[in-house]
mmCIF file of C-alpha atoms in Angstrom:
data_model
loop_
_atom_site.group_PDB
_atom_site.id
_atom_site.type_symbol
_atom_site.label_atom_id
_atom_site.label_comp_id
_atom_site.label_asym_id
_atom_site.label_seq_id
_atom_site.Cartn_x
_atom_site.Cartn_y
_atom_site.Cartn_z
ATOM 1 C CA MET G 1 -22.105 41.821 -27.295
ATOM 2 C CA ILE G 2 -18.512 42.856 -27.996
ATOM 3 C CA SER G 3 -18.133 46.162 -26.625
ATOM 4 C CA PHE G 4 -16.155 48.784 -28.613
ATOM 5 C CA HIS G 5 -13.396 48.619 -26.341
ATOM 6 C CA HIS G 6 -12.974 45.058 -26.748
ATOM 7 C CA SER G 7 -13.161 44.810 -30.530
ATOM 8 C CA PHE G 8 -10.615 47.569 -30.985
ATOM 9 C CA GLY G 9 -8.303 45.766 -28.472
ATOM 10 C CA PHE G 10 -8.964 42.075 -30.284
ATOM 11 C CA CYS G 11 -8.645 44.383 -34.102
ATOM 12 C CA PHE G 12 -5.349 45.626 -32.703
ATOM 13 C CA LEU G 13 -3.872 42.468 -31.530
ATOM 14 C CA LEU G 14 -4.786 40.876 -34.687
ATOM 15 C CA THR G 15 -3.240 43.313 -36.271
ATOM 16 C CA ILE G 16 -0.094 42.937 -34.688
ATOM 17 C CA ILE G 17 -0.362 39.214 -34.968
ATOM 18 C CA LEU G 18 -0.756 39.242 -39.089
ATOM 19 C CA ALA G 19 1.811 42.271 -39.297
ATOM 20 C CA TRP G 20 4.318 39.831 -37.204
ATOM 21 C CA SER G 21 3.590 37.179 -39.423
ATOM 22 C CA ILE G 22 4.011 38.854 -43.065
ATOM 23 C CA SER G 23 7.146 40.747 -41.787
ATOM 24 C CA PRO G 24 9.833 40.360 -44.008
ATOM 25 C CA THR G 25 12.401 40.618 -41.417
ATOM 26 C CA ARG G 26 11.106 37.607 -39.643
ATOM 27 C CA ALA G 27 10.615 35.487 -43.206
ATOM 28 C CA VAL G 28 11.091 31.737 -42.183
ATOM 29 C CA TYR G 29 13.341 30.168 -44.493
ATOM 30 C CA HIS G 30 12.232 26.703 -45.460
ATOM 31 C CA GLY G 31 14.899 25.406 -47.665
ATOM 32 C CA TYR G 32 15.524 24.980 -51.407
ATOM 33 C CA VAL G 33 12.680 22.409 -52.800
ATOM 34 C CA PRO G 34 12.878 20.704 -56.426
ATOM 35 C CA SER G 35 12.399 22.219 -59.663
ATOM 36 C CA PRO G 36 10.101 21.336 -62.506
ATOM 37 C CA TRP G 37 11.526 18.571 -64.142
ATOM 38 C CA THR G 38 12.809 20.162 -67.912
ATOM 39 C CA LEU G 39 14.287 17.883 -70.911
ATOM 40 C CA ALA G 40 17.841 18.183 -72.306
ATOM 41 C CA HIS G 41 20.529 15.567 -73.663
ATOM 42 C CA ALA G 42 23.073 13.435 -71.786
ATOM 43 C CA THR G 43 27.062 11.940 -73.012
ATOM 44 C CA PHE G 44 29.670 10.602 -70.918
ATOM 45 C CA TYR G 45 33.176 10.890 -70.825
ATOM 46 C CA GLY G 46 36.055 9.552 -69.037
ATOM 47 C CA ASP G 47 35.554 5.919 -68.145
ATOM 48 C CA GLU G 48 34.684 3.294 -65.384
ATOM 49 C CA SER G 49 36.802 4.583 -63.244
ATOM 50 C CA ALA G 50 36.020 8.349 -63.334
ATOM 51 C CA SER G 51 39.846 9.135 -63.221
ATOM 52 C CA ALA G 52 39.081 11.747 -65.568
ATOM 53 C CA THR G 53 36.407 13.957 -64.281
ATOM 54 C CA MET G 54 38.912 14.241 -61.070
ATOM 55 C CA GLY G 55 39.575 18.045 -60.657
ATOM 56 C CA GLY G 56 37.680 20.189 -63.096
ATOM 57 C CA ALA G 57 36.733 23.477 -63.449
ATOM 58 C CA CYS G 58 34.704 23.768 -59.993
ATOM 59 C CA GLY G 59 38.042 23.134 -58.411
ATOM 60 C CA TYR G 60 37.087 20.318 -56.408
ATOM 61 C CA GLY G 61 40.108 18.484 -56.694
ATOM 62 C CA ASN G 62 40.155 14.678 -55.444
ATOM 63 C CA LEU G 63 36.266 14.011 -55.675
ATOM 64 C CA ILE G 64 36.576 10.707 -54.165
ATOM 65 C CA THR G 65 38.515 12.272 -51.169
ATOM 66 C CA ASN G 66 36.390 15.291 -51.282
ATOM 67 C CA GLY G 67 33.333 13.502 -50.983
ATOM 68 C CA TYR G 68 31.786 14.203 -54.393
ATOM 69 C CA GLY G 69 32.395 10.632 -55.480
ATOM 70 C CA THR G 70 31.492 9.336 -59.460
ATOM 71 C CA ASP G 71 27.870 10.971 -59.596
ATOM 72 C CA THR G 72 29.187 13.964 -60.952
ATOM 73 C CA ALA G 73 28.489 15.684 -64.151
ATOM 74 C CA ALA G 74 30.105 18.310 -66.718
ATOM 75 C CA LEU G 75 27.643 21.070 -67.775
ATOM 76 C CA SER G 76 27.311 22.988 -70.737
ATOM 77 C CA THR G 77 27.517 26.659 -70.562
ATOM 78 C CA THR G 78 24.006 27.875 -70.648
ATOM 79 C CA ILE G 79 23.342 26.381 -66.892
ATOM 80 C CA PHE G 80 27.169 26.178 -65.964
ATOM 81 C CA SER G 81 26.842 29.970 -65.231
ATOM 82 C CA ASP G 82 30.440 31.197 -64.979
ATOM 83 C CA GLY G 83 30.848 28.620 -62.152
ATOM 84 C CA TYR G 84 27.984 29.607 -59.526
ATOM 85 C CA ALA G 85 26.479 26.573 -60.954
ATOM 86 C CA CYS G 86 29.148 24.541 -59.086
ATOM 87 C CA GLY G 87 27.743 22.222 -56.440
ATOM 88 C CA GLN G 88 24.123 22.098 -57.598
ATOM 89 C CA CYS G 89 22.988 18.488 -56.980
ATOM 90 C CA TYR G 90 20.321 17.359 -60.547
ATOM 91 C CA GLN G 91 18.400 14.682 -60.870
ATOM 92 C CA ILE G 92 18.734 13.050 -64.232
ATOM 93 C CA ARG G 93 16.542 10.166 -66.106
ATOM 94 C CA CYS G 94 17.078 8.704 -69.241
ATOM 95 C CA VAL G 95 13.885 8.622 -71.570
ATOM 96 C CA GLN G 96 12.479 8.363 -75.209
ATOM 97 C CA SER G 97 15.616 5.934 -76.063
ATOM 98 C CA PRO G 98 16.291 2.133 -76.001
ATOM 99 C CA TRP G 99 18.995 2.565 -74.440
ATOM 100 C CA CYS G 100 17.584 3.922 -71.296
ATOM 101 C CA TYR G 101 17.283 2.140 -67.721
ATOM 102 C CA THR G 102 14.358 3.060 -65.401
ATOM 103 C CA GLY G 103 15.079 4.981 -62.551
ATOM 104 C CA TYR G 104 17.044 7.975 -61.940
ATOM 105 C CA THR G 105 20.443 9.083 -60.395
ATOM 106 C CA THR G 106 21.680 12.264 -58.855
ATOM 107 C CA VAL G 107 24.751 13.797 -59.213
ATOM 108 C CA THR G 108 26.525 17.397 -58.473
ATOM 109 C CA ALA G 109 28.040 19.663 -60.963
ATOM 110 C CA THR G 110 32.021 19.835 -60.132
ATOM 111 C CA ASN G 111 32.842 20.822 -64.357
ATOM 112 C CA LEU G 112 32.426 22.460 -67.170
ATOM 113 C CA CYS G 113 31.653 20.797 -70.425
ATOM 114 C CA PRO G 114 32.603 23.785 -72.868
ATOM 115 C CA PRO G 115 31.536 24.249 -76.377
ATOM 116 C CA ASN G 116 33.131 22.840 -79.912
ATOM 117 C CA TRP G 117 32.472 25.134 -82.034
ATOM 118 C CA SER G 118 34.020 22.457 -84.920
ATOM 119 C CA GLN G 119 31.138 20.274 -84.455
ATOM 120 C CA ASP G 120 27.259 21.274 -85.308
ATOM 121 C CA SER G 121 25.276 21.644 -82.163
ATOM 122 C CA ASN G 122 23.320 18.305 -83.163
ATOM 123 C CA ASN G 123 26.594 16.430 -84.241
ATOM 124 C CA GLY G 124 28.945 16.626 -81.639
ATOM 125 C CA GLY G 125 29.141 20.013 -80.452
ATOM 126 C CA TRP G 126 26.337 18.790 -77.702
ATOM 127 C CA CYS G 127 27.472 21.711 -75.366
ATOM 128 C CA ASN G 128 27.437 24.323 -77.556
ATOM 129 C CA PRO G 129 24.624 27.127 -76.609
ATOM 130 C CA PRO G 130 22.121 27.348 -75.944
ATOM 131 C CA ARG G 131 21.634 23.610 -75.784
ATOM 132 C CA THR G 132 21.149 22.516 -72.232
ATOM 133 C CA HIS G 133 24.011 19.166 -71.966
ATOM 134 C CA PHE G 134 24.909 16.880 -68.857
ATOM 135 C CA ASP G 135 28.307 15.787 -69.800
ATOM 136 C CA MET G 136 28.272 12.577 -66.853
ATOM 137 C CA ALA G 137 30.859 11.026 -64.932
ATOM 138 C CA LYS G 138 30.900 7.356 -67.190
ATOM 139 C CA PRO G 139 30.116 5.433 -63.899
ATOM 140 C CA ALA G 140 27.048 8.412 -63.379
ATOM 141 C CA PHE G 141 25.825 7.383 -67.000
ATOM 142 C CA MET G 142 25.804 3.634 -66.532
ATOM 143 C CA LYS G 143 22.749 4.303 -64.018
ATOM 144 C CA ILE G 144 20.669 5.569 -66.515
ATOM 145 C CA ALA G 145 21.221 4.082 -69.810
ATOM 146 C CA GLN G 146 23.894 1.604 -71.652
ATOM 147 C CA TRP G 147 27.025 3.763 -72.184
ATOM 148 C CA LYS G 148 27.061 2.266 -75.626
ATOM 149 C CA ALA G 149 24.036 4.839 -76.258
ATOM 150 C CA GLY G 150 26.612 7.452 -76.552
ATOM 151 C CA ILE G 151 24.374 10.429 -75.936
ATOM 152 C CA VAL G 152 20.467 10.269 -74.758
ATOM 153 C CA PRO G 153 17.376 12.140 -74.139
ATOM 154 C CA VAL G 154 17.370 13.187 -70.726
ATOM 155 C CA MET G 155 14.091 14.766 -67.868
ATOM 156 C CA TYR G 156 16.246 16.457 -65.311
ATOM 157 C CA ARG G 157 15.770 18.898 -61.941
ATOM 158 C CA ARG G 158 17.790 20.905 -59.046
ATOM 159 C CA VAL G 159 17.445 18.951 -55.943
ATOM 160 C CA PRO G 160 18.494 19.991 -53.045
ATOM 161 C CA CYS G 161 22.095 19.056 -52.151
ATOM 162 C CA ASP G 162 21.058 17.742 -48.302
ATOM 163 C CA GLY G 163 20.361 14.046 -49.069
ATOM 164 C CA ILE G 164 24.087 13.882 -50.212
ATOM 165 C CA ARG G 165 26.024 16.627 -48.351
ATOM 166 C CA LYS G 166 26.536 15.294 -44.980
ATOM 167 C CA GLY G 167 28.263 18.098 -41.939
ATOM 168 C CA GLY G 168 29.101 21.566 -42.180
ATOM 169 C CA ILE G 169 30.472 23.878 -45.390
ATOM 170 C CA ARG G 170 34.252 22.908 -45.868
ATOM 171 C CA PHE G 171 36.744 25.317 -46.644
ATOM 172 C CA SER G 172 39.771 24.788 -48.247
ATOM 173 C CA PHE G 173 42.626 26.941 -48.170
ATOM 174 C CA GLN G 174 45.328 27.967 -51.080
ATOM 175 C CA GLY G 175 47.295 31.041 -51.595
ATOM 176 C CA ASN G 176 50.037 32.996 -49.806
ATOM 177 C CA GLY G 177 50.898 35.176 -47.075
ATOM 178 C CA TYR G 178 48.840 38.518 -48.773
ATOM 179 C CA TRP G 179 46.287 36.203 -50.895
ATOM 180 C CA LEU G 180 43.401 33.743 -49.444
ATOM 181 C CA LEU G 181 41.913 31.853 -52.356
ATOM 182 C CA VAL G 182 39.258 29.647 -50.520
ATOM 183 C CA TYR G 183 37.481 26.768 -52.351
ATOM 184 C CA VAL G 184 34.490 25.706 -50.939
ATOM 185 C CA MET G 185 32.719 22.631 -50.825
ATOM 186 C CA ASN G 186 30.155 20.220 -49.431
ATOM 187 C CA VAL G 187 27.750 22.854 -49.794
ATOM 188 C CA GLY G 188 23.769 21.440 -48.708
ATOM 189 C CA GLY G 189 20.586 23.512 -49.850
ATOM 190 C CA ALA G 190 20.691 24.557 -53.245
ATOM 191 C CA GLY G 191 24.452 23.563 -53.599
ATOM 192 C CA ASP G 192 25.833 27.105 -54.499
ATOM 193 C CA ILE G 193 27.400 29.926 -53.742
ATOM 194 C CA HIS G 194 26.954 33.771 -54.804
ATOM 195 C CA GLU G 195 28.970 35.691 -52.643
ATOM 196 C CA MET G 196 31.584 35.281 -49.680
ATOM 197 C CA TRP G 197 33.081 37.102 -47.184
ATOM 198 C CA VAL G 198 35.937 36.359 -44.377
ATOM 199 C CA LYS G 199 36.505 37.719 -40.750
ATOM 200 C CA GLY G 200 39.499 37.759 -39.092
ATOM 201 C CA THR G 201 39.731 38.383 -34.832
ATOM 202 C CA LYS G 202 41.694 41.489 -36.039
ATOM 203 C CA THR G 203 39.264 42.839 -38.821
ATOM 204 C CA GLY G 204 35.933 43.374 -40.001
ATOM 205 C CA TRP G 205 34.243 41.810 -42.702
ATOM 206 C CA ILE G 206 36.112 41.323 -45.899
ATOM 207 C CA SER G 207 34.220 41.072 -49.203
ATOM 208 C CA MET G 208 35.149 38.169 -50.773
ATOM 209 C CA SER G 209 35.767 38.257 -54.869
ATOM 210 C CA HIS G 210 34.132 35.371 -57.351
ATOM 211 C CA ASN G 211 37.622 33.936 -58.514
ATOM 212 C CA TRP G 212 36.457 30.574 -60.674
ATOM 213 C CA GLY G 213 34.055 27.647 -60.104
ATOM 214 C CA ALA G 214 33.847 27.450 -56.083
ATOM 215 C CA SER G 215 36.800 29.288 -55.631
ATOM 216 C CA TYR G 216 36.814 32.685 -53.314
ATOM 217 C CA GLN G 217 39.392 35.250 -52.624
ATOM 218 C CA ALA G 218 40.530 37.669 -50.660
ATOM 219 C CA PHE G 219 43.137 40.045 -50.793
ATOM 220 C CA ALA G 220 44.439 40.254 -47.211
ATOM 221 C CA THR G 221 47.309 39.294 -44.120
ATOM 222 C CA LEU G 222 44.892 37.286 -42.042
ATOM 223 C CA GLN G 223 47.912 35.129 -41.020
ATOM 224 C CA GLY G 224 47.641 34.453 -37.155
ATOM 225 C CA GLN G 225 43.711 35.216 -36.907
ATOM 226 C CA VAL G 226 40.706 32.736 -36.605
ATOM 227 C CA LEU G 227 38.536 32.973 -39.673
ATOM 228 C CA SER G 228 35.029 32.972 -39.956
ATOM 229 C CA PHE G 229 33.061 33.249 -43.118
ATOM 230 C CA ARG G 230 29.391 34.643 -44.447
ATOM 231 C CA LEU G 231 27.938 32.750 -47.328
ATOM 232 C CA THR G 232 25.270 33.741 -49.649
ATOM 233 C CA SER G 233 23.648 30.760 -51.838
ATOM 234 C CA TYR G 234 23.379 31.745 -55.376
ATOM 235 C CA THR G 235 19.746 30.269 -55.913
ATOM 236 C CA THR G 236 17.764 31.044 -52.998
ATOM 237 C CA LYS G 237 19.923 34.083 -52.219
ATOM 238 C CA GLN G 238 19.655 32.508 -48.290
ATOM 239 C CA THR G 239 22.777 33.790 -46.031
ATOM 240 C CA ILE G 240 24.352 31.746 -43.348
ATOM 241 C CA THR G 241 27.481 32.747 -41.070
ATOM 242 C CA ALA G 242 30.025 30.466 -40.291
ATOM 243 C CA TYR G 243 32.124 31.413 -36.801
ATOM 244 C CA ASN G 244 35.690 30.559 -35.920
ATOM 245 C CA VAL G 245 35.908 28.119 -38.714
ATOM 246 C CA ALA G 246 39.863 28.103 -38.904
ATOM 247 C CA PRO G 247 42.149 28.312 -35.599
ATOM 248 C CA ALA G 248 44.185 31.201 -35.430
ATOM 249 C CA ASN G 249 47.359 28.921 -36.566
ATOM 250 C CA TRP G 250 45.634 27.847 -39.745
ATOM 251 C CA ASN G 251 47.455 26.857 -42.501
ATOM 252 C CA LEU G 252 47.636 26.985 -46.339
ATOM 253 C CA GLY G 253 46.733 23.509 -48.354
ATOM 254 C CA LEU G 254 44.538 22.564 -45.587
ATOM 255 C CA THR G 255 40.412 22.014 -45.575
ATOM 256 C CA TYR G 256 38.350 23.013 -42.502
ATOM 257 C CA GLN G 257 35.096 22.045 -41.814
ATOM 258 C CA ALA G 258 32.092 24.818 -40.138
ATOM 259 C CA ASN G 259 29.635 23.497 -38.428
ATOM 260 C CA VAL G 260 26.570 25.047 -40.444
ATOM 261 C CA ASN G 261 25.383 24.122 -43.631
ATOM 262 C CA PHE G 262 22.355 25.808 -46.053
ATOM 263 C CA HIS G 263 19.232 23.603 -45.980
#
């Protein structure tokens, strides 16, 4: 028989263990998981070289040299979310069409497909709200359907970007001596960014405002300082800190890679 003293001690210990396991400050983040499959439509733009997809509203520049390749897509405004969707990864497969191939391909959101109000939403204005639409790079589209189809119904789902984003987050610097503009690339996990801060060796954490696409800006003089960055994911709200990303002699026009990433 368990004495009152031992029973009380056991219950007290159990309470402590349970409180520790459910405490929000000790919650364990297990990573972004795929979303359910949802119906949409897809078209393509450009040619087999995908040269027309370079640049784009997310600001990733040359998609080949920056690691995104030709498996990319422009999103309709419904899911582009004012640029916060930049970097998100989607699995897309063609359905309900004789032009479909089997299987799926995984693309990264790198551009915006703007509305075309001169065309009906079901006849040319494919990206008009509230339609969910993917305007894919032609090489990506040709993995799921014959290009002669023009437009096909698709099923899509958000997936983690970890499988196609290797290494740490990359930060491409632009701007001038009083304005630091940073393009954030190679983001793992959910692939997206919602908030960002920068810290120099002579400053505290400075909140950066969202410029457009995947770019964030700080109006501050940061030359000659080692720079660290803190980022929060748009989808998961996970926050990570990348310390000492850029050395004190950093320069505009260069890209610096952290040793951390979302998962």
